[in-house]
Coordinates of C-alpha atoms and ligand atoms in Angstrom, one line a residue:
M1046 CA -0.1 0.0 0.0
R1047 CA 1.1 3.5 -0.5
E1048 CA -0.2 7.0 -1.2
N1049 CA -2.7 7.8 -3.8
L1050 CA -2.3 7.7 -7.5
R1051 CA 0.7 9.4 -8.9
V1052 CA 0.8 11.0 -12.4
R1053 CA 4.1 10.5 -14.2
R1054 CA 5.4 11.9 -17.2
T1055 CA 7.0 9.3 -19.5
R1056 CA 5.2 7.1 -21.8
A1057 CA 6.4 3.9 -20.1
R1058 CA 5.4 5.2 -16.7
S1059 CA 2.2 6.5 -17.8
A1060 CA 1.1 3.0 -18.8
A1061 CA 2.0 1.9 -15.3
A1062 CA -0.1 4.8 -13.8
A1063 CA -3.0 3.9 -16.1
S1064 CA -2.9 0.3 -15.0
I1065 CA -3.5 1.3 -11.3
T1066 CA -6.4 3.7 -12.0
A1067 CA -9.3 1.9 -10.7
F1068 CA -11.7 4.1 -12.5
G1069 CA -10.1 3.2 -15.8
L1070 CA -10.6 -0.5 -15.2
A1071 CA -14.1 0.1 -13.9
I1072 CA -15.3 1.4 -17.2
G1073 CA -15.5 -2.3 -18.2
A1074 CA -15.1 -1.7 -21.8
G1075 CA -13.7 -5.1 -22.1
S1076 CA -11.9 -6.4 -25.2
S1077 CA -12.8 -4.8 -28.4
S1078 CA -10.6 -6.7 -30.7
G1079 CA -12.3 -10.1 -30.6
T1080 CA -15.5 -11.5 -32.0
T1081 CA -18.8 -11.1 -30.3
I1082 CA -21.0 -14.1 -30.1
Q1083 CA -24.6 -13.4 -29.2
V1084 CA -26.6 -15.7 -26.8
P1085 CA -29.2 -16.9 -27.6
A1086 CA -29.3 -15.4 -31.1
Q1087 CA -26.1 -17.2 -32.3
Q1088 CA -25.5 -19.9 -29.7
P1089 CA -28.4 -21.3 -27.7
T1090 CA -26.8 -21.4 -24.3
L1091 CA -24.1 -19.7 -22.2
Q1092 CA -22.1 -22.8 -22.3
A1093 CA -22.3 -23.1 -26.1
G1094 CA -21.4 -19.5 -26.4
I1095 CA -18.3 -20.0 -24.4
L1096 CA -17.2 -23.1 -26.2
A1097 CA -17.6 -21.2 -29.5
A1098 CA -15.4 -18.3 -28.2
A1099 CA -11.6 -17.9 -28.3
A1100 CA -9.4 -15.8 -26.1
G1101 CA -10.4 -12.2 -26.4
D1102 CA -13.9 -12.9 -27.7
T1103 CA -17.1 -11.7 -26.1
V1104 CA -20.1 -13.8 -25.3
L1105 CA -22.9 -11.2 -25.2
V1106 CA -26.0 -12.5 -23.3
A1107 CA -29.4 -11.0 -24.1
N1108 CA -31.6 -10.0 -21.2
G1109 CA -33.6 -12.8 -19.8
T1110 CA -33.4 -15.7 -17.3
Y1111 CA -31.3 -18.7 -18.3
S1112 CA -31.8 -22.1 -16.8
G1113 CA -31.5 -25.9 -17.7
P1114 CA -28.5 -27.8 -19.1
G1115 CA -26.1 -25.4 -20.8
N1116 CA -27.1 -22.5 -18.6
R1117 CA -25.9 -23.9 -15.2
N1118 CA -22.5 -25.3 -14.2
V1119 CA -21.4 -22.8 -16.9
D1120 CA -17.7 -23.6 -17.2
F1121 CA -15.3 -21.1 -18.7
S1122 CA -13.3 -24.2 -19.8
G1123 CA -9.9 -22.4 -19.6
R1124 CA -11.0 -19.8 -22.0
N1125 CA -10.1 -16.1 -21.4
V1126 CA -13.2 -14.8 -22.8
T1127 CA -15.7 -12.1 -21.6
V1128 CA -19.3 -13.1 -20.8
R1129 CA -21.3 -10.1 -20.5
S1130 CA -24.9 -9.3 -20.3
V1131 CA -26.6 -6.7 -22.5
G1132 CA -28.6 -5.0 -19.7
G1133 CA -26.8 -5.7 -16.5
A1134 CA -27.4 -8.0 -13.5
A1135 CA -31.0 -7.0 -12.9
A1136 CA -32.1 -8.0 -16.4
C1137 CA -29.9 -11.1 -17.0
V1138 CA -30.2 -14.1 -14.6
I1139 CA -28.5 -17.5 -14.4
D1140 CA -31.0 -19.6 -12.5
A1141 CA -29.3 -22.9 -11.5
G1142 CA -32.5 -24.3 -10.1
D1143 CA -31.0 -25.4 -6.8
V1144 CA -29.6 -28.5 -8.6
A1145 CA -26.1 -27.2 -9.9
R1146 CA -23.6 -24.5 -9.6
G1147 CA -23.9 -21.3 -11.6
V1148 CA -20.5 -20.7 -13.0
I1149 CA -17.2 -22.6 -12.8
F1150 CA -13.6 -21.4 -13.4
D1151 CA -11.3 -24.3 -12.9
G1152 CA -9.2 -24.3 -16.1
G1153 CA -6.4 -21.7 -15.2
E1154 CA -8.5 -18.8 -16.4
T1155 CA -6.7 -15.4 -15.9
A1156 CA -7.8 -11.8 -15.4
T1157 CA -8.8 -11.5 -19.0
A1158 CA -11.6 -14.2 -18.3
R1159 CA -14.5 -11.8 -17.4
L1160 CA -18.0 -12.2 -16.1
E1161 CA -19.9 -8.9 -16.2
G1162 CA -23.3 -8.0 -15.3
L1163 CA -25.1 -11.2 -14.5
T1164 CA -27.2 -12.5 -11.5
I1165 CA -26.4 -16.0 -10.4
R1166 CA -29.3 -17.3 -8.5
D1167 CA -30.2 -20.6 -6.7
G1168 CA -26.9 -22.4 -7.3
F1169 CA -26.3 -25.5 -5.3
H1170 CA -23.3 -27.7 -4.7
Q1171 CA -23.2 -30.3 -1.9
S1172 CA -19.7 -29.4 -0.7
A1173 CA -18.2 -26.3 -2.2
G1174 CA -19.4 -23.2 -3.9
G1175 CA -23.1 -23.1 -4.7
G1176 CA -23.0 -20.1 -6.9
I1177 CA -19.4 -19.9 -8.3
L1178 CA -16.4 -22.3 -7.9
I1179 CA -12.9 -20.9 -8.6
L1180 CA -10.2 -23.6 -8.5
G1181 CA -6.8 -22.4 -9.7
A1182 CA -8.1 -19.5 -11.7
S1183 CA -8.0 -15.7 -11.5
P1184 CA -11.0 -14.3 -13.4
T1185 CA -12.4 -10.8 -13.2
I1186 CA -16.0 -10.7 -12.0
S1187 CA -17.7 -7.3 -12.1
D1188 CA -21.2 -6.0 -11.5
C1189 CA -22.6 -9.4 -10.7
V1190 CA -25.1 -10.6 -8.0
I1191 CA -24.6 -13.9 -6.3
E1192 CA -27.9 -14.6 -4.7
S1193 CA -29.6 -17.4 -2.7
C1194 CA -27.0 -20.0 -3.5
R1195 CA -26.1 -22.7 -1.0
T1196 CA -24.1 -25.8 -0.1
G1197 CA -25.6 -29.0 1.2
A1198 CA -25.8 -30.3 4.7
G1199 CA -23.4 -33.0 6.1
A1200 CA -24.5 -36.6 6.0
G1201 CA -25.6 -38.3 9.2
G1202 CA -22.9 -40.2 11.1
T1203 CA -22.6 -44.0 11.0
A1204 CA -20.8 -46.5 13.3
G1205 CA -17.3 -45.1 13.6
I1206 CA -17.8 -42.1 11.3
P1207 CA -19.0 -38.8 12.7
G1208 CA -21.7 -36.7 11.2
G1209 CA -20.4 -34.9 8.0
S1210 CA -19.8 -31.1 7.8
G1211 CA -22.0 -28.9 5.8
G1212 CA -20.3 -27.6 2.6
D1213 CA -18.1 -24.5 2.4
G1214 CA -18.8 -21.3 0.5
G1215 CA -22.6 -21.0 0.0
G1216 CA -22.1 -18.3 -2.6
I1217 CA -18.5 -18.5 -3.7
H1218 CA -15.8 -21.0 -3.0
I1219 CA -12.2 -20.1 -4.1
T1220 CA -9.9 -23.0 -3.6
A1221 CA -7.0 -21.5 -5.3
G1222 CA -6.3 -18.4 -7.5
A1223 CA -6.6 -14.6 -7.3
P1224 CA -9.9 -13.6 -8.7
H1225 CA -11.0 -10.0 -8.6
F1226 CA -14.6 -9.1 -7.7
R1227 CA -15.7 -5.5 -8.4
R1228 CA -19.1 -4.0 -7.6
C1229 CA -20.5 -7.4 -6.9
T1230 CA -23.4 -8.2 -4.4
I1231 CA -23.2 -11.4 -2.5
I1232 CA -26.5 -11.9 -0.9
A1233 CA -28.6 -14.3 1.0
N1234 CA -26.4 -17.3 0.5
A1235 CA -26.0 -20.0 3.0
T1236 CA -24.0 -23.1 3.9
G1237 CA -25.4 -26.4 5.0
A1238 CA -25.8 -27.7 8.6
G1239 CA -23.6 -30.4 10.0
G1240 CA -25.0 -33.9 10.1
A1241 CA -26.0 -35.5 13.3
G1242 CA -23.9 -38.1 14.9
F1243 CA -24.7 -41.8 14.9
V1244 CA -27.1 -43.0 17.4
S1245 CA -26.5 -46.7 18.4
A1246 CA -29.3 -48.2 20.4
L1247 CA -27.7 -51.6 20.8
G1248 CA -24.2 -51.1 21.7
P1249 CA -21.1 -48.8 21.5
G1250 CA -20.4 -46.6 18.6
G1251 CA -22.3 -43.3 18.8
T1252 CA -20.4 -40.6 16.9
I1253 CA -20.1 -36.9 17.2
G1254 CA -22.1 -34.3 15.1
G1255 CA -20.6 -32.6 12.1
N1256 CA -19.9 -28.8 11.9
G1257 CA -22.0 -26.4 9.9
G1258 CA -20.4 -25.3 6.6
R1259 CA -18.0 -22.3 6.6
G1260 CA -18.4 -19.1 4.7
G1261 CA -22.0 -18.4 4.0
G1262 CA -21.1 -15.7 1.5
V1263 CA -17.6 -16.6 0.5
F1264 CA -15.0 -19.3 1.3
A1265 CA -11.3 -18.7 0.5
G1266 CA -9.2 -21.8 0.6
A1267 CA -5.6 -22.2 1.6
S1268 CA -4.1 -21.1 -1.9
A1269 CA -6.6 -18.3 -2.5
N1270 CA -5.8 -14.7 -2.8
P1271 CA -9.0 -13.0 -3.9
T1272 CA -9.8 -9.2 -4.0
F1273 CA -13.2 -7.9 -3.3
E1274 CA -13.6 -4.2 -4.2
H1275 CA -16.9 -2.1 -4.0
C1276 CA -18.7 -5.2 -3.1
V1277 CA -21.6 -5.8 -0.6
I1278 CA -21.7 -9.0 1.3
L1279 CA -25.1 -9.0 2.8
A1280 CA -27.4 -11.4 4.8
N1281 CA -25.4 -14.6 4.3
Q1282 CA -25.5 -17.4 6.7
T1283 CA -23.7 -20.4 7.9
G1284 CA -25.3 -23.7 8.9
A1285 CA -25.8 -25.1 12.4
G1286 CA -23.8 -27.8 14.0
G1287 CA -25.1 -31.3 14.0
Q1288 CA -26.4 -32.9 17.2
G1289 CA -24.0 -35.4 18.8
G1290 CA -24.9 -39.1 18.7
S1291 CA -25.3 -41.6 21.4
S1292 CA -24.9 -45.1 22.2
V1293 CA -26.0 -47.8 24.7
E1294 CA -23.4 -50.1 26.4
C1295 CA -24.6 -53.0 28.4
I1296 CA -22.5 -55.2 30.8
L1297 CA -24.7 -58.2 31.6
V1298 CA -27.9 -56.7 32.5
I1299 CA -26.6 -53.2 33.4
C1300 CA -26.9 -50.8 30.6
E1301 CA -25.6 -47.2 30.3
T1302 CA -26.1 -44.5 27.8
Y1303 CA -23.2 -42.4 26.5
G1304 CA -23.7 -39.2 24.6
E1305 CA -21.3 -37.7 22.0
N1306 CA -20.4 -34.2 21.3
G1307 CA -22.4 -31.8 19.1
G1308 CA -20.7 -30.0 16.1
R1309 CA -20.0 -26.3 15.8
G1310 CA -22.1 -23.9 13.9
G1311 CA -20.2 -22.8 10.7
D1312 CA -17.7 -20.0 11.1
G1313 CA -17.6 -16.9 8.8
G1314 CA -21.2 -15.8 8.1
G1315 CA -20.0 -13.3 5.5
L1316 CA -16.5 -14.5 4.6
Y1317 CA -14.3 -17.5 5.8
V1318 CA -10.7 -17.0 4.9
T1319 CA -7.9 -19.6 5.4
S1320 CA -5.4 -17.6 3.6
T1321 CA -5.3 -14.1 2.2
L1322 CA -8.1 -11.9 1.1
Q1323 CA -8.3 -8.2 0.3
L1324 CA -11.5 -6.3 1.0
V1325 CA -11.6 -2.8 -0.2
N1326 CA -14.4 -0.3 -0.2
C1327 CA -16.8 -3.0 0.7
V1328 CA -20.0 -3.3 3.0
V1329 CA -20.3 -6.4 5.1
R1330 CA -23.7 -6.4 6.8
D1331 CA -26.4 -8.5 8.3
N1332 CA -24.5 -11.8 8.0
S1333 CA -24.9 -14.5 10.7
T1334 CA -23.5 -17.8 11.9
G1335 CA -25.3 -21.0 12.8
I1336 CA -26.1 -22.3 16.3
G1337 CA -24.0 -25.1 17.8
G1338 CA -25.2 -28.6 17.8
A1339 CA -26.7 -30.1 21.0
A1340 CA -24.8 -32.9 22.7
G1341 CA -26.1 -36.4 22.3
V1342 CA -28.2 -37.7 25.1
G1343 CA -26.3 -39.7 27.7
A1344 CA -25.5 -39.8 31.3
G1345 CA -22.3 -41.7 31.3
M1346 CA -18.8 -40.3 31.6
P1347 CA -17.3 -38.4 30.1
L1348 CA -20.2 -36.1 29.8
P1349 CA -20.7 -35.1 26.1
S1350 CA -20.5 -31.3 25.3
P1351 CA -22.6 -29.3 23.0
G1352 CA -21.0 -27.5 20.0
R1353 CA -20.5 -23.8 20.0
G1354 CA -22.2 -21.2 17.6
G1355 CA -20.2 -20.2 14.6
N1356 CA -17.5 -17.6 15.2
G1357 CA -16.8 -14.5 13.0
A1358 CA -20.2 -13.3 11.7
G1359 CA -18.7 -10.8 9.3
W1360 CA -15.4 -12.5 8.6
S1361 CA -13.6 -15.5 10.1
G1362 CA -9.9 -16.5 9.8
G1363 CA -7.1 -15.1 7.5
T1364 CA -3.4 -14.2 7.7
S1365 CA -1.9 -10.8 8.5
A1366 CA -1.4 -10.3 4.8
S1367 CA -5.2 -10.2 4.5
I1368 CA -6.3 -6.5 4.3
V1369 CA -9.6 -4.9 5.1
A1370 CA -9.4 -1.4 3.9
N1371 CA -12.1 1.3 3.8
S1372 CA -14.8 -1.1 4.5
T1373 CA -17.9 -0.9 6.8
F1374 CA -19.0 -3.9 8.9
N1375 CA -22.4 -3.6 10.6
S1376 CA -25.2 -5.7 12.1
N1377 CA -23.3 -9.0 11.7
I1378 CA -24.6 -11.4 14.3
V1379 CA -23.1 -14.5 15.9
A1380 CA -25.3 -17.4 16.9
A1381 CA -26.8 -17.1 20.4
A1382 CA -26.5 -19.8 23.0
G1383 CA -28.6 -22.7 22.3
P1384 CA -31.4 -24.1 24.5
S1385 CA -29.4 -27.3 25.2
G1386 CA -26.3 -25.7 26.6
Q1387 CA -24.6 -24.8 23.2
A1388 CA -22.3 -21.9 23.7
A1389 CA -22.9 -18.6 21.7
G1390 CA -20.5 -17.9 18.8
S1391 CA -18.0 -15.2 19.3
I1392 CA -16.7 -12.2 17.4
G1393 CA -19.3 -10.2 15.5
G1394 CA -17.0 -8.3 13.1
I1395 CA -13.7 -9.8 12.2
D1396 CA -12.4 -13.0 13.8
G1397 CA -8.9 -13.2 12.3
A1398 CA -5.4 -11.8 12.8
V1399 CA -5.7 -9.6 9.7
T1400 CA -4.7 -6.0 8.9
I1401 CA -7.6 -3.5 9.2
V1402 CA -7.1 0.1 8.0
N1403 CA -9.6 3.0 7.4
S1404 CA -12.6 0.9 8.4
I1405 CA -15.7 0.9 10.6
L1406 CA -16.8 -2.0 12.6
W1407 CA -19.9 -1.0 14.6
G1408 CA -23.1 -2.6 15.6
D1409 CA -22.1 -6.2 15.2
S1410 CA -22.2 -8.8 18.0
A1411 CA -19.7 -7.9 20.7
P1412 CA -16.8 -8.1 20.6
E1413 CA -16.1 -6.7 17.1
L1414 CA -12.5 -8.1 16.8
A1415 CA -10.4 -11.0 17.9
I1416 CA -7.1 -10.5 19.6
G1417 CA -4.4 -10.4 16.9
A1418 CA -5.9 -8.1 14.3
S1419 CA -3.7 -5.2 13.4
V1420 CA -6.0 -2.1 13.3
S1421 CA -5.2 1.5 12.5
F1422 CA -7.3 4.6 11.7
S1423 CA -10.5 2.7 12.1
D1424 CA -13.7 3.1 14.2
V1425 CA -14.3 0.1 16.3
Q1426 CA -17.1 -0.4 18.8
G1427 CA -15.4 -1.3 22.1
G1428 CA -12.1 0.1 20.9
A1429 CA -9.0 -1.4 19.3
A1430 CA -5.3 -0.9 20.1
G1431 CA -3.3 0.8 17.4
T1432 CA -2.8 4.2 15.8
G1433 CA -5.5 6.5 15.0
N1434 CA -8.4 4.4 16.0
L1435 CA -11.7 5.6 17.4
A1436 CA -14.4 4.1 19.5
A1437 CA -17.2 6.6 18.8
D1438 CA -20.6 6.1 17.4
P1439 CA -19.9 6.6 13.6
R1440 CA -23.3 8.2 13.2
F1441 CA -24.5 6.3 10.1
Q1442 CA -27.3 7.9 8.2
N1443 CA -29.7 5.1 8.9
A1444 CA -28.1 1.8 9.9
G1445 CA -31.6 0.2 10.6
A1446 CA -32.4 0.8 7.0
G1447 CA -29.0 -0.3 5.8
D1448 CA -27.8 3.2 5.0
L1449 CA -24.2 3.3 6.3
H1450 CA -23.3 6.7 4.8
L1451 CA -21.9 9.1 7.3
R1452 CA -23.9 11.9 8.7
S1453 CA -22.5 15.3 8.7
D1454 CA -21.7 15.0 12.5
S1455 CA -19.9 11.7 12.2
P1456 CA -16.6 11.6 14.0
C1457 CA -15.3 9.4 11.0
I1458 CA -15.2 12.4 8.6
D1459 CA -11.6 13.1 7.7
A1460 CA -10.4 10.7 10.4
G1461 CA -8.6 8.2 8.3
S1462 CA -5.1 8.0 7.0
N1463 CA -4.4 9.0 3.4
A1464 CA -1.1 7.1 3.5
L1465 CA -3.1 3.9 4.1
V1466 CA -5.5 4.3 1.2
P1467 CA -4.8 1.3 -1.1
M1468 CA -3.0 2.1 -4.4
G1469 CA -5.3 3.2 -7.1
L1470 CA -8.4 3.7 -5.0
G1471 CA -9.9 6.8 -6.3
T1472 CA -13.5 6.4 -5.4
D1473 CA -15.7 5.2 -2.5
F1474 CA -18.4 2.4 -2.6
D1475 CA -20.8 4.6 -4.5
G1476 CA -18.2 5.6 -7.0
D1477 CA -17.7 9.1 -5.5
A1478 CA -14.3 10.5 -5.6
R1479 CA -12.0 9.9 -2.7
I1480 CA -10.3 11.7 -1.0
Q1481 CA -12.6 14.6 0.0
D1482 CA -12.4 17.4 2.5
G1483 CA -15.5 16.5 4.5
N1484 CA -15.1 18.9 7.3
G1485 CA -14.3 22.0 5.4
D1486 CA -10.8 22.6 6.9
A1487 CA -9.3 22.8 3.3
T1488 CA -7.5 19.6 3.9
A1489 CA -8.8 16.4 2.2
V1490 CA -8.5 13.4 4.4
V1491 CA -10.0 10.0 3.7
D1492 CA -13.0 8.8 5.8
P1493 CA -12.9 5.4 7.5
G1494 CA -15.5 3.0 6.1
A1495 CA -16.9 2.4 2.6
F1496 CA -18.4 5.8 2.1
E1497 CA -16.6 9.2 1.8
R1498 CA -18.5 12.1 3.1
R1499 CA -18.5 15.2 0.9
D1500 CA -18.2 18.8 2.2
P1501 CA -20.0 19.6 5.4
T1502 CA -22.7 21.7 3.7
D1503 CA -23.7 18.8 1.5
A1504 CA -27.1 17.1 1.6
P1505 CA -27.4 13.6 2.9
E1506 CA -25.7 11.2 0.6
P1507 CA -28.1 9.4 -1.8
G1508 CA -27.6 5.6 -2.2
G1509 CA -25.5 6.2 -5.2
D1510 CA -24.4 8.9 -7.5
P1511 CA -23.2 8.5 -11.1
R1512 CA -21.0 11.5 -10.9
T1513 CA -17.3 10.6 -11.5
L1514 CA -13.9 12.1 -11.7
A1515 CA -10.8 10.4 -12.8
I1516 CA -7.3 11.5 -13.6
D1517 CA -4.5 10.0 -15.8
S1518 CA -1.5 11.1 -17.6
A1519 CA -1.0 11.9 -21.3
D1520 CA 2.0 11.0 -23.2
D1521 CA 3.3 14.5 -23.4
G1522 CA 3.5 15.1 -19.7
A1523 CA 0.2 16.8 -19.5
V1524 CA -2.6 15.6 -17.2
R1525 CA -5.8 14.2 -18.6
I1526 CA -8.8 14.6 -16.4
R1527 CA -12.0 12.6 -17.4
Y1528 CA -15.2 13.6 -15.7
S1529 CA -18.8 13.1 -16.1
V1530 CA -21.7 15.4 -15.6
A1531 CA -24.8 13.6 -14.2
I1532 CA -27.0 16.7 -13.6
P1533 CA -28.3 18.2 -16.9
G1534 CA -28.3 21.9 -17.0
A1535 CA -26.3 22.3 -13.8
P1536 CA -23.3 24.6 -13.6
V1537 CA -20.0 22.9 -13.9
A1538 CA -16.6 24.0 -12.6
L1539 CA -13.4 22.0 -12.8
A1540 CA -10.2 23.5 -11.3
V1541 CA -6.9 22.6 -9.8
F1542 CA -5.9 23.6 -6.3
D1543 CA -2.7 23.5 -4.4
V1544 CA -2.4 21.9 -1.0
T1545 CA -3.1 25.3 0.7
G1546 CA -6.5 25.5 -1.1
R1547 CA -5.2 28.2 -3.7
R1548 CA -6.9 27.8 -7.0
L1549 CA -4.3 27.7 -9.7
R1550 CA -6.1 26.9 -12.8
V1551 CA -9.7 26.7 -14.0
L1552 CA -10.0 24.0 -16.6
A1553 CA -13.7 24.1 -17.4
R1554 CA -16.7 26.3 -16.4
G1555 CA -20.2 26.8 -17.5
V1556 CA -23.2 24.5 -18.4
L1557 CA -22.1 21.4 -20.1
P1558 CA -24.0 18.5 -21.6
A1559 CA -24.6 15.6 -19.4
G1560 CA -22.2 12.7 -20.0
E1561 CA -18.5 12.2 -20.3
H1562 CA -16.0 15.0 -20.7
V1563 CA -12.2 15.2 -20.9
A1564 CA -10.0 18.2 -19.8
T1565 CA -6.2 18.3 -20.5
W1566 CA -4.0 20.3 -18.1
N1567 CA -0.5 21.3 -19.3
R1568 CA 0.6 21.9 -15.8
T1569 CA 0.4 25.6 -16.0
S1570 CA -1.4 28.1 -13.8
D1571 CA -4.0 30.6 -15.0
S1572 CA -1.1 33.1 -15.4
G1573 CA 0.7 30.6 -17.7
A1574 CA 3.5 29.7 -15.3
L1575 CA 4.5 26.0 -15.1
V1576 CA 3.6 24.7 -11.7
A1577 CA 6.2 22.7 -9.6
A1578 CA 6.2 19.0 -8.9
G1579 CA 4.2 18.2 -5.8
V1580 CA 0.7 17.5 -4.5
Y1581 CA -2.3 19.1 -5.9
F1582 CA -6.1 18.6 -6.0
V1583 CA -8.5 18.6 -8.8
Q1584 CA -11.9 19.7 -7.8
L1585 CA -15.1 19.2 -9.8
R1586 CA -18.4 21.0 -8.9
V1587 CA -21.6 20.0 -10.6
G1588 CA -24.4 22.0 -9.2
P1589 CA -24.5 21.4 -5.5
R1590 CA -22.1 18.4 -5.8
I1591 CA -18.4 18.5 -5.2
A1592 CA -15.8 15.8 -6.0
A1593 CA -12.1 16.1 -5.5
R1594 CA -9.2 14.0 -6.4
K1595 CA -5.5 14.1 -5.3
L1596 CA -3.0 14.5 -8.0
V1597 CA 0.8 14.1 -7.5
L1598 CA 3.0 15.7 -10.2
A1599 CA 6.3 14.0 -10.6
P1600 CA 9.4 16.1 -11.3
Ligands
CA3000 CA1 -12.8 12.9 3.9
CA3001 CA1 -10.7 18.1 6.1

């Protein structure tokens, strides 16, 4: 991680700069050089479309709901192709019918294998990844919804074999690979419950119950290194633990009943991470873990114990190389204690020794964090050791309604660390420009959490705002500023400021047509003088709205 986007002067370096411009990638223009194959006009199913495509081609999917053979277990088959809907995820659905996975990447696909703008609904797999399976692949998945997918319950135990565990990764299972998810919604997925232990009525051999499946939304396996950017992980749930079995042992006419232990509820309601995962500009909300399994019935020694509820309602596990940056956790709930002595789950926010920066964890089951997390410039209910942390109500707009934007009196406004903003992160969850001066002191500082607050006079944030502002370099050393005007007829002003707030150069002013515009700055002030290397800000005003973006001019 490092400071914000730098704009450099040489051709070679400008390519590097462009590659880290999140906005540029977010345009999602895809490959324009390949062939376009239309589904269903030219190929009847998604699978047929992919198999007819070669690397660089686009499979363009018409609006509609796709189901049945050829439209479930859709396998990219090692092809680095783009599968894109015409009308976006709301209009284009893969319905796996609760009998198969939605989409599979297990052929070494790379970042140029793209899935864009589809909903994957009602996917099912018994053991791993109801919606999407990624096994040794690194695709780019953008603007998708993974919804109501699940894994199966564990089998019941038999003599000598405990109850099976529920499958892992209700929505997404990443066994290995470095996939990149952007602007995806992973909602209402679930993992299966653990199977009950074996009950032996006529002799020894009762067995323990299985554990609930881990990772209601997402499971990241031991060789996985996924990134989730601008994603929402919402209302996913792990399965309950299975009840322990029991057995009866008789010595002559004296019989005694022995109970076995119950299984744990699944860990990681939202995400379960065994390795490394990056979560940037994401919202993790309303996920929950399953209850522990009850102990099997029995009075003999040793006394059987019930399972605990699942740990880590938002996130469970992960190494210190896992990074949670500019993300908001809220209302993630661990399982309560069960009626048969099952212990409650623990850790509502993040249960892992991960690195957390510029984030908010508030309103989840207490405690928010496990010991071992490295936390800085974050607002954590109950507090957290580390530099720049807060423990104050973040004053969300309306957490009960799921609106986690910051109110104008939020202590999180301008309370983050600009130095810890991940490379290339130029926008917040909504696509609004980071970093903004939200408290009007002429210094733009990043806000912890997924949403950047605009200036203090700004009206409450809407759920989303199409206005954008992006900066990249031109080959001749000038700075190219792309911006869009989303309010027709509104006065527009685009200007460059220095770090003291002095306006150096007006680049555009007036009423401009709605849509995309580009301004080029030759690094001179309004008086024509060349400005020095250093830090500047580009500010865009469109009517009442203001966006700002940091700009570093290299020598
Ligand atoms: Ca700010
Ligand atoms: Ca400020």
